[in-house]
């Protein structure tokens, strides 16, 4: 009898042990599930003026699979401003940064001139580190829409002052003239240093820095090859693929020291990688990084077919690196889009022999912007919320909801 009771007791003990173990496993699984669905880091990659013509030329000039083709989610975005079907960069940037359409010319303020709050500022309030990487000036319209508020993009000196107050942790771009030798003799480099920023005025310093809070304000010649003579631009045909792109396509690890730092065409890839290295030191709360490839727009304005192809080649290199990061870092969302299309860019008629490659030529219908929809590509955690047809203002709103990781709100509002 006693033996039976003892046996029953042992069975019960084992039974409870199994129940307890199953309960622990269930809790662990649900935590893991929720963690994998939470958006911790956001990378917002904007191609200024990057419409369907620009994207198509990338597809046609690359033999390997491009970053665009790797997108699990693709959508369309209406780019209008508050007062025009055709937006300019200040209003386009404002829509993508704040979720509000404004008048052309206005930057970071609503049509009445009231200051708006950008998604970058909201990320800061959530405790995330924030970064801006551009291949133009840090005070240009698109990056400025994330931290400034002015009624004209031409107020560069004022925008630079607003940048100093922005609280952005890492910023890499050009535009020294509005920070140094100002007519009001304010020394904004000194003001940045007073706010505990390390300030770098040459590209080489960002490559080795361990700083978690720095501003790199570089000469334009270091951030973009458009400032180099035409002849020194490397030629691009269908067989030329960047080293970084090749490695990313093969799934290999990309390290910044494997990229040619002397070539401004590699600048955006390297700067983005360096910024992430500093921002990810934040640990649990993650980061928000805005990257702008600004000069696609310039080549569209100039109707420069070869320039746009080169620029899109660089853009794809940066995109491949970011996809690589997303794949290795669950909890990272990458959204890629444009503020508007420039040039009315299309692919020119070019009949060629079957099975043979031929040179891709772009044609243009305007020297200005157009009001056509632009593509949206999304990768990583939360990417599924960027499919279908959206307004430019929907994108930051959706990023905000995903950063809040509020499933109830997300379900009802997206
Ligand atoms: Zn433009």
Tab-separated table of C-alpha atoms in Angstrom, residues 88 90 105-107 139-141 144 149-160 178 182:
chain	number	residue	atom	x	y	z
A	88	UNK	CA	9.406	69.947	-54.411
A	90	UNK	CA	11.151	70.496	-48.994
A	105	UNK	CA	8.868	75.483	-50.375
A	106	UNK	CA	7.922	74.838	-46.732
A	107	UNK	CA	10.181	72.585	-44.714
A	139	UNK	CA	21.086	71.137	-44.226
A	140	UNK	CA	19.612	70.162	-47.608
A	141	UNK	CA	15.815	69.895	-47.764
A	144	UNK	CA	16.442	69.036	-42.789
A	149	UNK	CA	11.252	74.058	-39.398
A	150	UNK	CA	11.475	76.945	-41.898
A	151	UNK	CA	9.326	78.458	-44.619
A	152	UNK	CA	12.165	78.370	-47.164
A	153	UNK	CA	14.917	75.864	-47.921
A	154	UNK	CA	17.176	78.840	-48.591
A	155	UNK	CA	17.424	79.625	-44.892
A	156	UNK	CA	20.562	77.471	-44.661
A	157	UNK	CA	22.117	79.389	-41.759
A	158	UNK	CA	18.961	79.014	-39.671
A	159	UNK	CA	18.642	75.325	-40.610
A	160	UNK	CA	22.253	74.772	-39.448
A	178	UNK	CA	26.735	77.208	-43.133
A	182	UNK	CA	29.030	82.528	-41.127
